[in-house]
Coordinates of C-alpha atoms in Angstrom, one line a residue:
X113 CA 75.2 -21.7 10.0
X114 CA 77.5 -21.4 13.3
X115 CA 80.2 -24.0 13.8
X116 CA 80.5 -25.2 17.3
X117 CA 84.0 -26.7 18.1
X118 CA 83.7 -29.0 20.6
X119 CA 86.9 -30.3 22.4
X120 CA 87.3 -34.0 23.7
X121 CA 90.3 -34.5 25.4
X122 CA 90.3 -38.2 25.9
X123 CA 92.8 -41.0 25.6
X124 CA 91.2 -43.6 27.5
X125 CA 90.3 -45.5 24.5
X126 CA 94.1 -46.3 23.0
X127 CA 97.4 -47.7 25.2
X128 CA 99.5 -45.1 23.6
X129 CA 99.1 -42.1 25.7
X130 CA 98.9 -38.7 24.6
X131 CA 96.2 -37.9 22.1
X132 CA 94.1 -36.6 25.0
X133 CA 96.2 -33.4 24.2
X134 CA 94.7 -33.4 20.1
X135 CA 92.0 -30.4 20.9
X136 CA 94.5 -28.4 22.6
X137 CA 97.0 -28.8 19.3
X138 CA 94.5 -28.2 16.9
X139 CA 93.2 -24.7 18.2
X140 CA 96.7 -23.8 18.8
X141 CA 97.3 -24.1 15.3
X142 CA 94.8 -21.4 14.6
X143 CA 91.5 -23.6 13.7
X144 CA 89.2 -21.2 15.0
X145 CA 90.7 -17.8 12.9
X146 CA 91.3 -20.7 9.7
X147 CA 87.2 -21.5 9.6
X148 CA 86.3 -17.3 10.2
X149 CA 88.7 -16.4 7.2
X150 CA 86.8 -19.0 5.0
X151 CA 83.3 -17.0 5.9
X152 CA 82.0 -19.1 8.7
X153 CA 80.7 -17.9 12.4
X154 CA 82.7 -20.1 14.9
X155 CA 81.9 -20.6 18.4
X156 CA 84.1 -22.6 20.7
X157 CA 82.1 -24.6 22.8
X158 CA 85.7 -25.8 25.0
X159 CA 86.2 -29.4 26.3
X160 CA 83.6 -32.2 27.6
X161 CA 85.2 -32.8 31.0
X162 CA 87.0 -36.5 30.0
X163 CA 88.7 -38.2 33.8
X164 CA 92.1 -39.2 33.2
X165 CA 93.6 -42.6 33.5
X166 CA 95.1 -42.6 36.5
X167 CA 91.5 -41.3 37.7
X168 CA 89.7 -44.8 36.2
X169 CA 90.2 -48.7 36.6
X170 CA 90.2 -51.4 34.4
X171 CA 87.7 -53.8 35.6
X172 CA 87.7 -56.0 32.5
X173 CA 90.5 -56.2 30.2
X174 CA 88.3 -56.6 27.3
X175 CA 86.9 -53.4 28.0
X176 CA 89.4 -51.0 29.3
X177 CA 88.0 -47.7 31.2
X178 CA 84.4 -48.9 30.2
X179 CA 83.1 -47.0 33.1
X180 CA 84.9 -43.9 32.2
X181 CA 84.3 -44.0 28.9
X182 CA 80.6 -44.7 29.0
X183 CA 79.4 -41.3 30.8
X184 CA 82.2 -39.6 28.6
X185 CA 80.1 -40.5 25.8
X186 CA 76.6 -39.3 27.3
X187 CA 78.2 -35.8 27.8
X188 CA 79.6 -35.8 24.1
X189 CA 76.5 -36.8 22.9
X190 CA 74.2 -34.0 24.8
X191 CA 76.9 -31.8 23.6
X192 CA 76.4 -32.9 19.8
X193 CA 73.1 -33.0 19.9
X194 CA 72.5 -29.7 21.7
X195 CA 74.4 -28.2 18.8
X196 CA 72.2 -29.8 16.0
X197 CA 69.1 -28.8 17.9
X198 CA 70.2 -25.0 17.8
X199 CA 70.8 -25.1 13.7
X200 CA 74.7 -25.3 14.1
X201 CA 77.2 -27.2 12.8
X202 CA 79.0 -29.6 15.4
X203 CA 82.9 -30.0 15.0
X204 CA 84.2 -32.5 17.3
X205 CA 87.9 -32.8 17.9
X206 CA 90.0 -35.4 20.0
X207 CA 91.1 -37.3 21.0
X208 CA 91.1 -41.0 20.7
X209 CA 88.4 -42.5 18.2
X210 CA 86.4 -43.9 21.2
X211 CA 84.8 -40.3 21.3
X212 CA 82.7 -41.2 18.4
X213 CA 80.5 -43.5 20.3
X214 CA 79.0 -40.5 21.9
X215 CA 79.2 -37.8 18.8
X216 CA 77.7 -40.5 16.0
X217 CA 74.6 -40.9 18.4
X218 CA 74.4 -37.5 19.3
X219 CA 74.2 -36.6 15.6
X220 CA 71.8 -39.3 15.3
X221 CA 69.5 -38.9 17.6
X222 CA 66.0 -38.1 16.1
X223 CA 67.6 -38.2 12.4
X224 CA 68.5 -41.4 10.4
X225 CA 72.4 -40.2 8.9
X226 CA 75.1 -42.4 6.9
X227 CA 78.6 -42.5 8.1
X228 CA 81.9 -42.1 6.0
X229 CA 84.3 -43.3 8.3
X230 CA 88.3 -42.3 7.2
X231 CA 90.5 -44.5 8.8
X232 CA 93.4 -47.0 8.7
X233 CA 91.0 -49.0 11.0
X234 CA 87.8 -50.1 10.7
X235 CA 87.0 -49.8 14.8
X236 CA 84.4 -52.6 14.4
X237 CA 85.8 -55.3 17.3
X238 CA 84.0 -56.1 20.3
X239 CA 84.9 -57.7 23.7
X240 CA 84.5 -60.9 21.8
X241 CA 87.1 -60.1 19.0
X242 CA 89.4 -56.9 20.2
X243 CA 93.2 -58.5 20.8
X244 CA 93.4 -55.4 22.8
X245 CA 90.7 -54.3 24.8
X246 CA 90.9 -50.8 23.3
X247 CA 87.7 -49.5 23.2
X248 CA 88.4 -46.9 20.5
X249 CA 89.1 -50.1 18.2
X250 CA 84.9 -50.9 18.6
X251 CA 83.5 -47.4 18.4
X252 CA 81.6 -48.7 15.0
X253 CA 80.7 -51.6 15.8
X254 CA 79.2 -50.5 18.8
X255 CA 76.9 -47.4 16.6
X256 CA 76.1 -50.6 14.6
X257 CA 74.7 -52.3 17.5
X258 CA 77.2 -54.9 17.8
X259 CA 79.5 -55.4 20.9
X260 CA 79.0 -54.4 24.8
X261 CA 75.2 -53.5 26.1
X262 CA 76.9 -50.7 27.6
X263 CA 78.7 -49.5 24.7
X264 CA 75.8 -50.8 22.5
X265 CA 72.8 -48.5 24.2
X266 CA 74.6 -46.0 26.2
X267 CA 70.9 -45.5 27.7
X268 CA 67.5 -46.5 26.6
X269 CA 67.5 -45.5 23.0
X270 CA 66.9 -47.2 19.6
X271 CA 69.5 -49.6 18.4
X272 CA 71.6 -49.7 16.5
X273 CA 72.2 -46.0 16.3
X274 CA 73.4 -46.5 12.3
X275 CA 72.3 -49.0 10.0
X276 CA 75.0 -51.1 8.8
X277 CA 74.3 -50.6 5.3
X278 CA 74.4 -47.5 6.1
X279 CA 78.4 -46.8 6.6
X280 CA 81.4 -46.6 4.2
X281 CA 84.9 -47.3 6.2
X282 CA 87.5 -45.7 3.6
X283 CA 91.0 -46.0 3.3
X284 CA 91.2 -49.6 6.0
X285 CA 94.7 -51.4 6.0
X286 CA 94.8 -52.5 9.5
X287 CA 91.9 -54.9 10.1
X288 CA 92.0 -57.7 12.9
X289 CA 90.9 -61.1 11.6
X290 CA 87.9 -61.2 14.0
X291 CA 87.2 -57.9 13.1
X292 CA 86.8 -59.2 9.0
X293 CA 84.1 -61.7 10.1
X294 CA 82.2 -58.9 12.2
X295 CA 82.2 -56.7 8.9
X296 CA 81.6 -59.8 6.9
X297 CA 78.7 -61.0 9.2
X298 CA 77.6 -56.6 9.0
X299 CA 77.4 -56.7 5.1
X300 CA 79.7 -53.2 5.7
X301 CA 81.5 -51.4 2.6
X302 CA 84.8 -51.3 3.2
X303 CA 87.3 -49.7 0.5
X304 CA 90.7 -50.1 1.5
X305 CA 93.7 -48.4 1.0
X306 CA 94.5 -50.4 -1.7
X307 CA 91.3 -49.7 -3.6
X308 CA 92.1 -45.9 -3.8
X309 CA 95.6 -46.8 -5.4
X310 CA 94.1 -48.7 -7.6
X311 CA 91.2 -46.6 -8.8
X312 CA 91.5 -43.2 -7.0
X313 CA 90.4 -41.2 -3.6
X314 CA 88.0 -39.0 -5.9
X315 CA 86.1 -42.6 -7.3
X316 CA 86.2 -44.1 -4.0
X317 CA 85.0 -41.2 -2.4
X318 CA 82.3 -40.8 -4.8
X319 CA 81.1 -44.2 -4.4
X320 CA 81.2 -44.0 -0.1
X321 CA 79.2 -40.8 -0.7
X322 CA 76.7 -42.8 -2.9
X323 CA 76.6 -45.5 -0.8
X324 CA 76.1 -43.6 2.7
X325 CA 73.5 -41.4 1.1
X326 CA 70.4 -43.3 0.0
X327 CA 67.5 -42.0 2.3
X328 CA 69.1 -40.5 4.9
X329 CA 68.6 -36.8 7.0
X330 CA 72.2 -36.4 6.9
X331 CA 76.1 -37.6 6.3
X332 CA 78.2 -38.0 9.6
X333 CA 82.0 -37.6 8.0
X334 CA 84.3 -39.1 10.9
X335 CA 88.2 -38.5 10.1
X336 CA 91.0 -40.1 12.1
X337 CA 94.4 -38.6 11.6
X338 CA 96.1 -42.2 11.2
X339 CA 94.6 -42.8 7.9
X340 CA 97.2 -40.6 7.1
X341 CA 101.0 -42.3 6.9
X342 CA 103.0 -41.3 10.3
X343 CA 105.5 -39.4 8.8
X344 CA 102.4 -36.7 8.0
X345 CA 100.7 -37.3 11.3
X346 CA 103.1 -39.4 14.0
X347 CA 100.9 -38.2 16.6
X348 CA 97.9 -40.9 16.4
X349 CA 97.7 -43.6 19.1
X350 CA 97.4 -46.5 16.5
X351 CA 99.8 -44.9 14.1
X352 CA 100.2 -47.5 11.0
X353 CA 103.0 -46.9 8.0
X354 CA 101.8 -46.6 4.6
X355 CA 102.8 -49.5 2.5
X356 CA 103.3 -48.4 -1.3
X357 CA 104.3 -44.5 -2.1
X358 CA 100.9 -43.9 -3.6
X359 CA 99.1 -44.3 0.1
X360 CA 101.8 -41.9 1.6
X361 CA 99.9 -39.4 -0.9

């Protein structure tokens, strides 16, 4: 099976500027020759053309860069899906975590997948709950159906895009109190950080795995960097400090 790495360089989703710069860092630190020297055929597939800021406007506060963000996520999408359609493997890099509004349905289009979802956040606001107005903080609750029509359906497809029962959020310890009753009200597993202290990443891993996998084509493994503490990854646009020594590990 051939890998296709395929770049989004966006940062429209976060305040803190910069991530938009992630693809660029990861192939410069040798991602492509580190896959071929494990056995796999890798083909770069370069960057989904993402506008930059300055290039968008923020027409509701709630929602900010909707309109930029929205045909971002059509073109990341095509590109997933175009991948899977072809029998390859698609490796998406950012980027801010709003770019897995249009990977997740790509991947999902045609195919019913579970999602394992590694990160300190659990991304499931909406315009209703967001203290922000980050969109990259509702990606998940927008593949769940919840949120935004326009974030919701993208275009004319089935919703949601991922049953709710359907994902595992591992390793959450930054979680908005409208964003517990959204989860709550979703009937979502979450196993925080402070689950994998207590019982370990391997059981908790185990369990999402379990949980994710009952009749399903596929697994959809989504990884953002700031699950890990800052001092191994200070380059995340929500970066959030590890609170006991065993969650730094």
């Amino acid at each position: 099976m051939q890998i296709n790495i395929i770049g989004v360089p966006i940062d429209l989703g976060a305040d803190r500027r910069g991530v938009d710069m992630g693809p660029s860092a990861i192939r410069y630190a040798g991602l492509q020759k580190k896959l071929e020297d494990l056995g796999y055929t890798v083909q770069d597939e370069g960057n989904i053309e993402v506008p930059i800021a300055e290039k968008c406007t923020i027409k509701n506060p709630k929602l900010k860069y909707l309109d930029c963000i929205v045909p971002m996520s059509r073109r990341v999408s095509g590109a997933v899906s175009t991948s899977i359609q072809r029998g390859n493997f698609p490796l998406v890099i950012g980027g801010d975590h709003s770019l897995s509004i249009g990977s997740v349905r790509g991947a999902a289009r045609n195919k019913k997948i579970g999602v394992i979802w590694f990160d300190a956040h659990a991304d499931f606001n909406t315009d209703k709950t967001t203290p922000s107005g980050n969109i990259h903080g509702m990606s998940l609750a927008a593949l769940t159906g919840y949120g935004d029509k326009s974030l919701v359906q993208l275009w004319d497809e089935t919703i949601p895009v991922i049953d709710p029962n359907k994902i595992a959020i591992v390793g959450a310890r930054d979680l908005d109190p409208g964003e517990k009753d959204n989860l709550r009200n979703a009937n979502a597993l979450v196993l925080s950080m402070e689950q994998i202290d207590r019982y370990g990443m391997v059981a908790m891993m185990e369990k999402a795995i379990a949980h994710v996998s009952r009749d399903v084509d596929g697994i959809y493994f989504s990884f953002d960097l700031d699950a890990l503490d800052p001092q191994f990854a200070p380059g995340v646009g929500t970066p959030v400090p590890a609170q006991t020594v065993g969650q730094v590990h």
